[in-house]
């Protein structure tokens, strides 16, 4: 058999993990061809920033064989040299995968450096440039379900891998032979691999543009049994805000996430405990990070007896307005604010009104973080300077030292913003948001996610293109933008955007990490009856479901 298509028996002989070996042996013994085909009929593909999926046996799962092939492909792409910083979160096998990556890279001639166990993703992204490494690997599945794991890859500039590099590494990975069962024995050397800590430097970097305010603002916080708590504690203590009031049974890392509804803070039910914690301490602010601490959710006290879970677009608008108003980020149109093509338009309008340059990028922080890099220099102007970026899925970058979404930095900035609003002006985030809506018009957004029943997302998107929808509900489509061939200098992307006659907007794309089609809806203007946001959400769901069902006929 070729290296690209090993038999289950060949895979079994190369797998060093007794758990996945037993899983595969059971399938072989039972003659479960469907189970074997599910694991061997394809390979895991590079998604948003690397590979991610369920743990299990075979090339279509995350396991030690796939991780070793990834490391060998990365070493080949690096030319067998260069430093690579490696970190891992608290999920099952994350530490084992990280150790395998270090061993493979070292054997190939690279120089692996590891961060302390249970490090957040933004700390790894920061470490790549801080340590002047050629690449960085984060072992994490972020907010995915319990049984998943994955590898995020960062290039030398500290941002997530982009084409054509991801395609080259994926191709090299598919061509790798099965790795040897036993890796070279390095003996009991406690100094290998070299471990470093960038904790203090990271905290100093993310606090560089945070004002020191004199008042205390208590908050409830949960890391969702992930790895963010220590860093949030550290940062808020430095700012003399004190440690947050933590949801106690969600404070410690747990690979099974036994005490959370879901590791995804976009799930409102997941935030119920941190809201109760906020009520216990009588604070109007509750914040959650996802398990690898690259995303942040915020819940604020809105009105009498009512909590408000802010959307990613609302948090993005508040943070953008806050950061552009800081003396640290004062300036003119050299300041760059970036958001994705599926995020709301309010941030772009705030940036323009505040004299900053707004850039719209493809979805994902691999594009957002590089927004200023891709702008042409302007003679006679100051160099471009990235100051803020966000995407609606609770990802925020609040400075240019961490070139990825950073839930820790975002939590600190949001807390300080609330602190300033409360004690300087006596306002709440909801009131500030209302002021922004008064200034720029009412912008409301929503998201619809439809699970796919085995049908590829690209095939479903093609069915939607063929359907050529000309209205959503009763509202006419006035412009359709297809990004698959690239639009306005952006790389090609499987995204459709529909601009509607009433100023509303609908965007559709397949998820890069989950078997879903996602719809993004923005309604602009006064609320009418029936509510256009709800009407559009129903119309989008109906379009996706009809396209999905058409493939089963």
mmCIF file of C-alpha atoms in Angstrom, residues 4-8 11 24 36 38-45 51 56-63 65-66 69 173 178:
data_model
loop_
_atom_site.group_PDB
_atom_site.id
_atom_site.type_symbol
_atom_site.label_atom_id
_atom_site.label_comp_id
_atom_site.label_asym_id
_atom_site.label_seq_id
_atom_site.Cartn_x
_atom_site.Cartn_y
_atom_site.Cartn_z
ATOM 1 C CA UNK A 4 -1.232 7.815 1.450
ATOM 2 C CA UNK A 5 -3.517 4.810 1.834
ATOM 3 C CA UNK A 6 -2.446 2.510 4.660
ATOM 4 C CA UNK A 7 -4.560 -0.490 5.472
ATOM 5 C CA UNK A 8 -6.181 -0.676 8.911
ATOM 6 C CA UNK A 11 -2.146 1.590 10.824
ATOM 7 C CA UNK A 24 -9.398 -0.228 15.614
ATOM 8 C CA UNK A 36 -13.501 1.365 9.154
ATOM 9 C CA UNK A 38 -15.530 6.286 8.332
ATOM 10 C CA UNK A 39 -11.993 6.347 9.731
ATOM 11 C CA UNK A 40 -10.029 5.424 6.585
ATOM 12 C CA UNK A 41 -12.166 6.759 3.730
ATOM 13 C CA UNK A 42 -10.652 10.237 4.044
ATOM 14 C CA UNK A 43 -8.096 12.283 5.970
ATOM 15 C CA UNK A 44 -8.626 15.197 8.310
ATOM 16 C CA UNK A 45 -8.237 18.387 6.290
ATOM 17 C CA UNK A 51 -6.646 20.305 11.878
ATOM 18 C CA UNK A 56 -10.006 8.087 17.511
ATOM 19 C CA UNK A 57 -8.242 5.647 15.212
ATOM 20 C CA UNK A 58 -7.381 6.218 11.558
ATOM 21 C CA UNK A 59 -6.394 9.135 9.306
ATOM 22 C CA UNK A 60 -9.845 10.745 9.608
ATOM 23 C CA UNK A 61 -9.466 11.195 13.384
ATOM 24 C CA UNK A 62 -7.049 12.962 15.733
ATOM 25 C CA UNK A 63 -4.572 10.461 17.189
ATOM 26 C CA UNK A 65 -0.170 8.696 14.291
ATOM 27 C CA UNK A 66 -1.833 11.715 12.649
ATOM 28 C CA UNK A 69 2.621 12.801 10.542
ATOM 29 C CA UNK A 173 1.290 15.313 5.689
ATOM 30 C CA UNK A 178 3.471 5.770 8.796
#
